[in-house]
Short mmCIF file of N, CA and C in Angstrom, two decimals:
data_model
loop_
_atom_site.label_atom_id
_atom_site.label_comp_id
_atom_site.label_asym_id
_atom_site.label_seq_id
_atom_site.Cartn_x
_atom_site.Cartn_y
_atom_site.Cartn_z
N UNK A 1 -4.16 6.76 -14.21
CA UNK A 1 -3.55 5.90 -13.21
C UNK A 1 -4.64 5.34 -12.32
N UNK A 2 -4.52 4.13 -11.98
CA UNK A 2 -5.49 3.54 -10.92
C UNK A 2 -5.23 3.95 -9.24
N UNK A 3 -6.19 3.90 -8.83
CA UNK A 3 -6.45 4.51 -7.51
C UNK A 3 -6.04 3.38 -6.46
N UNK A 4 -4.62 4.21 -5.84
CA UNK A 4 -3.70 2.94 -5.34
C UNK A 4 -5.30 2.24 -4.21
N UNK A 5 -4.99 0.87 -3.73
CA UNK A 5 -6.03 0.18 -3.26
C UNK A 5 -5.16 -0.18 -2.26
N UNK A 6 -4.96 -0.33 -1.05
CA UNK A 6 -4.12 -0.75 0.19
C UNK A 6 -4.81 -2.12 0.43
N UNK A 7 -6.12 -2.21 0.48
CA UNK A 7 -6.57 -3.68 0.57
C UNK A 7 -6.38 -4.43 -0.16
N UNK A 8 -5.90 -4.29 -1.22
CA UNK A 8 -5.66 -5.47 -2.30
C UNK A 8 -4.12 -5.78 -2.20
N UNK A 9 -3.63 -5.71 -1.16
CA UNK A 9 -2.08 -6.19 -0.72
C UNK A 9 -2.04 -7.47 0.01
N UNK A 10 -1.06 -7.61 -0.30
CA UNK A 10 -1.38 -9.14 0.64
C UNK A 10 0.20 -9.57 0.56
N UNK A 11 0.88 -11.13 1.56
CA UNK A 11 1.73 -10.64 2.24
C UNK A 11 2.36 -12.44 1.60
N UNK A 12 3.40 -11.97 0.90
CA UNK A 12 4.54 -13.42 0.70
C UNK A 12 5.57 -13.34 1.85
N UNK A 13 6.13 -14.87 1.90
CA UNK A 13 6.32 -15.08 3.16
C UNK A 13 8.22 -15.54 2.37
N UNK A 14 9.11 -15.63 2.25
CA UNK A 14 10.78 -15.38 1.26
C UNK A 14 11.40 -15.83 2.54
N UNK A 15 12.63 -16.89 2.30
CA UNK A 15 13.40 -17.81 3.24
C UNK A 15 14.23 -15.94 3.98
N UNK A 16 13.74 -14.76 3.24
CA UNK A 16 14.33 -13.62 4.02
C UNK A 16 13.97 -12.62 4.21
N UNK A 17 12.69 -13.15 4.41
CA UNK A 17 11.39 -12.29 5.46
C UNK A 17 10.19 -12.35 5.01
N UNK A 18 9.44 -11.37 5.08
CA UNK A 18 7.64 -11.39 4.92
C UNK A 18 7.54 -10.07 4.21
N UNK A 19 7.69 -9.81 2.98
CA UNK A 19 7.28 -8.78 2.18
C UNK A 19 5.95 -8.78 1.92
N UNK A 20 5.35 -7.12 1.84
CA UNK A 20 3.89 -7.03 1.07
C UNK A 20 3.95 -7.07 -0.14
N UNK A 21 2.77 -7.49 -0.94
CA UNK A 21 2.79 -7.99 -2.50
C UNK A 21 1.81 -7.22 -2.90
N UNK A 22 1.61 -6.51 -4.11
CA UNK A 22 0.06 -5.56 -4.40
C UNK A 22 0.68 -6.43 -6.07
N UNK A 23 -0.31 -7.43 -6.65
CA UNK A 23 -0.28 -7.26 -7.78
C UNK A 23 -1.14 -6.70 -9.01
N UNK A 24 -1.01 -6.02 -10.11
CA UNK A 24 -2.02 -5.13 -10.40
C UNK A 24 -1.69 -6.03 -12.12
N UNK A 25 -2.95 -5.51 -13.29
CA UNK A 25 -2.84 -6.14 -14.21
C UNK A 25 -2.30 -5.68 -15.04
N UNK A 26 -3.08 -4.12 -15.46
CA UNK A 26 -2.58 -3.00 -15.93
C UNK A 26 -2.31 -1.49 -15.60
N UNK A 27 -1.40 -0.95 -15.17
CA UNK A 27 -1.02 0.29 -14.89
C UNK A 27 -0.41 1.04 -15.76
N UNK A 28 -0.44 2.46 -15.56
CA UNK A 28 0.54 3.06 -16.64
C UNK A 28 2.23 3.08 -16.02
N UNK A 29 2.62 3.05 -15.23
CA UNK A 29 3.54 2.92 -14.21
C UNK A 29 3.60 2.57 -13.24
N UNK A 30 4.42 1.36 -12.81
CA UNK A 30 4.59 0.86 -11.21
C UNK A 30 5.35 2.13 -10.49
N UNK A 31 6.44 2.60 -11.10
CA UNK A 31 7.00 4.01 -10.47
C UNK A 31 5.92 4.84 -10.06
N UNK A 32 5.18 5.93 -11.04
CA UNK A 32 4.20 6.49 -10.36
C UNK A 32 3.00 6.18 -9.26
N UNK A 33 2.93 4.61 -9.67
CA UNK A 33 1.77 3.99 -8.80
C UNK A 33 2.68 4.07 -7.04
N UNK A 34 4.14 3.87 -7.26
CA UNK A 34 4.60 3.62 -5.89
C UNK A 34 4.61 5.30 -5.42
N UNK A 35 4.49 5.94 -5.91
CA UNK A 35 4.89 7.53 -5.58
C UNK A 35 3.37 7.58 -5.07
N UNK A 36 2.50 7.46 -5.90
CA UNK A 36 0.65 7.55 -5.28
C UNK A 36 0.44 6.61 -3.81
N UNK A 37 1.32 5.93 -3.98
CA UNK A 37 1.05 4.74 -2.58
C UNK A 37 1.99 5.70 -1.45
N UNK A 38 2.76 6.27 -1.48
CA UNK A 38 3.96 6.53 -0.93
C UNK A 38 3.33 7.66 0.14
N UNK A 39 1.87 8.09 -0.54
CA UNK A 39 1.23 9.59 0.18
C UNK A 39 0.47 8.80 0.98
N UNK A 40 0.15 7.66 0.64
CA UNK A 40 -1.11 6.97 1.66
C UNK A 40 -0.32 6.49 2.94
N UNK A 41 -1.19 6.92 4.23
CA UNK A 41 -0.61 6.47 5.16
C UNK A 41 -0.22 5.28 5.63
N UNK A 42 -1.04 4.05 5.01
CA UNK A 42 -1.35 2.71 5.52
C UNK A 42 -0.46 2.49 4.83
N UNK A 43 0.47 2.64 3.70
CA UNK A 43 1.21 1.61 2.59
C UNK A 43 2.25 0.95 3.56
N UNK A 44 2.74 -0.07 3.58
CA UNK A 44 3.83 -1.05 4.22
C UNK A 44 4.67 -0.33 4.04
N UNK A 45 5.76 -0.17 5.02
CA UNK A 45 7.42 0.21 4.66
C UNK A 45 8.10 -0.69 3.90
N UNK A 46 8.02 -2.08 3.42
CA UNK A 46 8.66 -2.28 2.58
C UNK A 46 7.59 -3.01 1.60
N UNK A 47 7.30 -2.83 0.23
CA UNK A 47 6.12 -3.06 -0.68
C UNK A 47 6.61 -3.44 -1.99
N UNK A 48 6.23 -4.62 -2.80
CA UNK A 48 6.76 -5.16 -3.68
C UNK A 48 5.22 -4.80 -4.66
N UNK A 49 5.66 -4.12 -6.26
CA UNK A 49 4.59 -3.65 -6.66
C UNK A 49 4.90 -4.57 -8.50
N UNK A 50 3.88 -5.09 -8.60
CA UNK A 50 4.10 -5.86 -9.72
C UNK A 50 2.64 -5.52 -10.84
N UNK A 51 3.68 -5.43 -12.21
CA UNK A 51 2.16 -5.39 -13.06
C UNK A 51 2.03 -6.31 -14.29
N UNK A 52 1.24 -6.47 -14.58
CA UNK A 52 1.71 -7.80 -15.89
C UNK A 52 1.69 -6.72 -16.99
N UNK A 53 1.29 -5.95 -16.94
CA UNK A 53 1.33 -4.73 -18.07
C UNK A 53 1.64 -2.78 -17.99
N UNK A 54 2.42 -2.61 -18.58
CA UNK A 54 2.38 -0.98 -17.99
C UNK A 54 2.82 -0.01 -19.59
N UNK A 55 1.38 0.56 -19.23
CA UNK A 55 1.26 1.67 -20.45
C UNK A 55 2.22 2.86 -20.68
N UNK A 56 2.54 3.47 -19.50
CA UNK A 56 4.10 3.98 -19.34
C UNK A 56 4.45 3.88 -18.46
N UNK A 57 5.58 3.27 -18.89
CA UNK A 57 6.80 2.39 -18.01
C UNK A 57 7.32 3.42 -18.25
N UNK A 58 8.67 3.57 -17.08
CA UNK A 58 9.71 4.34 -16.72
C UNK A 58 10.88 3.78 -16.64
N UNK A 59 11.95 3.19 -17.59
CA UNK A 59 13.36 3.38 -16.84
C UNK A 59 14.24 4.12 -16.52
N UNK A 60 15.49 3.73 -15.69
CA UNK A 60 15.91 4.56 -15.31
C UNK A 60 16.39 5.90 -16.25
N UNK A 61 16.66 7.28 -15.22
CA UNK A 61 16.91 8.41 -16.18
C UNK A 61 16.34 8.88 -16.67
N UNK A 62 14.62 8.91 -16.41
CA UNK A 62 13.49 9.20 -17.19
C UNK A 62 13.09 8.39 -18.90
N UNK A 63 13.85 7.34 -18.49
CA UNK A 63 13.47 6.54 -20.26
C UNK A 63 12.57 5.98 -20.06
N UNK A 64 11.81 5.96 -21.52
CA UNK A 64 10.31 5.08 -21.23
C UNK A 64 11.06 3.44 -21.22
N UNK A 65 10.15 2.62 -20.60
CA UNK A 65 10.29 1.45 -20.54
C UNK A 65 8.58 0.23 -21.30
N UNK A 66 9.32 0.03 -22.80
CA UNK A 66 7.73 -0.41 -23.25
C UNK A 66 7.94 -1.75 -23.09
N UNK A 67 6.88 -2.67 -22.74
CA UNK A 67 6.61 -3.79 -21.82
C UNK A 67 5.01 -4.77 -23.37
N UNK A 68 5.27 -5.28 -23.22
CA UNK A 68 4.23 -6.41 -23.81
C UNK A 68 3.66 -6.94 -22.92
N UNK A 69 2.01 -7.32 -22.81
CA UNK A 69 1.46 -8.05 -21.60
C UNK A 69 2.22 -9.26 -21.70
N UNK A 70 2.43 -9.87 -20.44
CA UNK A 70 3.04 -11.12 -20.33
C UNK A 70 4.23 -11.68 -20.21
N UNK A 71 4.91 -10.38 -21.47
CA UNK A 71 7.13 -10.77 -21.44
C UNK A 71 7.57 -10.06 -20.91
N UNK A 72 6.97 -9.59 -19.68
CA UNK A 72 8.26 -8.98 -19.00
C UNK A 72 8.05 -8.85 -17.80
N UNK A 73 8.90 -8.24 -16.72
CA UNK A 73 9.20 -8.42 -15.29
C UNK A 73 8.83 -6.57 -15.30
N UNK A 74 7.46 -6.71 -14.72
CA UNK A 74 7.64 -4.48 -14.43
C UNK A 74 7.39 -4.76 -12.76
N UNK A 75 8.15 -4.34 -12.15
CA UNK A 75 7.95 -4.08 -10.64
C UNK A 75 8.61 -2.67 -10.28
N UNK A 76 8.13 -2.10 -9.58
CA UNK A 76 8.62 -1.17 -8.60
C UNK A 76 8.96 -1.44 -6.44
N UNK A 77 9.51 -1.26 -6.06
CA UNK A 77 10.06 -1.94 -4.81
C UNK A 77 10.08 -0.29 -3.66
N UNK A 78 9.19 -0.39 -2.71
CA UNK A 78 8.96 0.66 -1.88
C UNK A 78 9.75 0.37 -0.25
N UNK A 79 10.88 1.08 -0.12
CA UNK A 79 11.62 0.79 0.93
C UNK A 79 11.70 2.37 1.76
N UNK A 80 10.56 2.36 2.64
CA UNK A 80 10.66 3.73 3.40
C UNK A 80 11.84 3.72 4.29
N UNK A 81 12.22 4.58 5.10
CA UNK A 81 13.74 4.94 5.73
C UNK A 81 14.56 3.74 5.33
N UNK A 82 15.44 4.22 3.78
CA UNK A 82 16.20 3.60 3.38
C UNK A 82 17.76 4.00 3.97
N UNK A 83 18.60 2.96 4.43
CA UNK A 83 19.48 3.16 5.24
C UNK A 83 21.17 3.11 4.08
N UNK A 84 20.57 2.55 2.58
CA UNK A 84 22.31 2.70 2.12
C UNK A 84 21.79 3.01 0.59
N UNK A 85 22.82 2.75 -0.16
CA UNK A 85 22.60 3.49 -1.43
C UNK A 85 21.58 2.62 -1.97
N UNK A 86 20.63 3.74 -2.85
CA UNK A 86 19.72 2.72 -3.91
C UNK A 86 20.52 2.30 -5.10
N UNK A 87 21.83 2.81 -5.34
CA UNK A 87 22.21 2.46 -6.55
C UNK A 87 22.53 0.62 -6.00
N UNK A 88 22.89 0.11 -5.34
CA UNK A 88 23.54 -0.41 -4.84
C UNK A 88 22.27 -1.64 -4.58
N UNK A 89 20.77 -1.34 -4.18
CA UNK A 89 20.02 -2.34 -4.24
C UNK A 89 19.30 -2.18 -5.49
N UNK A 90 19.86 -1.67 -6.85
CA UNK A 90 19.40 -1.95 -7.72
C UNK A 90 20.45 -3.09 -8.39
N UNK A 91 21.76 -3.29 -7.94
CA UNK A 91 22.01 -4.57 -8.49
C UNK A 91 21.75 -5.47 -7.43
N UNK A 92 21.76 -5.17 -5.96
CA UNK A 92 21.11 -6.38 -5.28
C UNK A 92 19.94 -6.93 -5.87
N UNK A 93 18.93 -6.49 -6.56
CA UNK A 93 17.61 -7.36 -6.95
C UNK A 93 18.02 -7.50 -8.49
N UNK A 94 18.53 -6.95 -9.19
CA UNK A 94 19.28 -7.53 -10.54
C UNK A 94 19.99 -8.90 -10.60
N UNK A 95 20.68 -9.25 -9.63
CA UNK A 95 21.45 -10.25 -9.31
C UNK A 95 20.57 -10.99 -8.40
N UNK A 96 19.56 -11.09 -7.59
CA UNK A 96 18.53 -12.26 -7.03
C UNK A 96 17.37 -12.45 -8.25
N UNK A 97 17.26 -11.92 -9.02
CA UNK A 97 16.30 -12.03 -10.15
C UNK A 97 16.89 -13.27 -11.37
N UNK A 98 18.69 -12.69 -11.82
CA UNK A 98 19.47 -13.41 -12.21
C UNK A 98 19.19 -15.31 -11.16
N UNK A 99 19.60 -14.93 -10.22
CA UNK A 99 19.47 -16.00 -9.54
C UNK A 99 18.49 -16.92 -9.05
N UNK A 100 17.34 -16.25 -9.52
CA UNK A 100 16.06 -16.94 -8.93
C UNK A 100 15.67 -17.28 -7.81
#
């Protein structure tokens, strides 16, 4: 796993707010990478983690998730004091992804 980097974040600006952005090329997991970020003190409370490639991917339920460089969408999404269900913002970003 790569050695999360806090400086290499940087900040998109969305008609519904100012999220941090870390994009990486290849990781073995955006999940684990957000769990390694999650110990560092500096990481943003809310962190959008993107990879163009991931050697092991995780979906949900512990399934692997295998990814091709290039065709596919691997992100992981870091929301510290989360206030309602995660099941619940996993179709919120299913359905803005749908929507573009």
């Amino acid at each position: 796993m790569m050695t999360p980097d806090i400086g290499n974040i940087s900040k998109i600006t969305t008609n519904r707010g100012v999220y941090s952005l870390l994009r990486l090329t290849t990781v073995s997991s955006t999940n684990d990478y957000a769990i390694e970020l999650l110990r560092e003190p500096d990481t943003p409370s809310e962190l959008i983690i993107v990879a163009d490639h991931q050697t092991k991917g995780k979906g949900q339920m512990g399934r692997r998730w295998h990814t091709s460089p290039g065709n596919s969408l691997n992100l992981s999404y870091i929301i510290k004091n989360i206030t309602y269900t995660p099941s619940i913002f996993n179709m919120a970003i299913a359905l803005g992804v749908l929507d573009g």
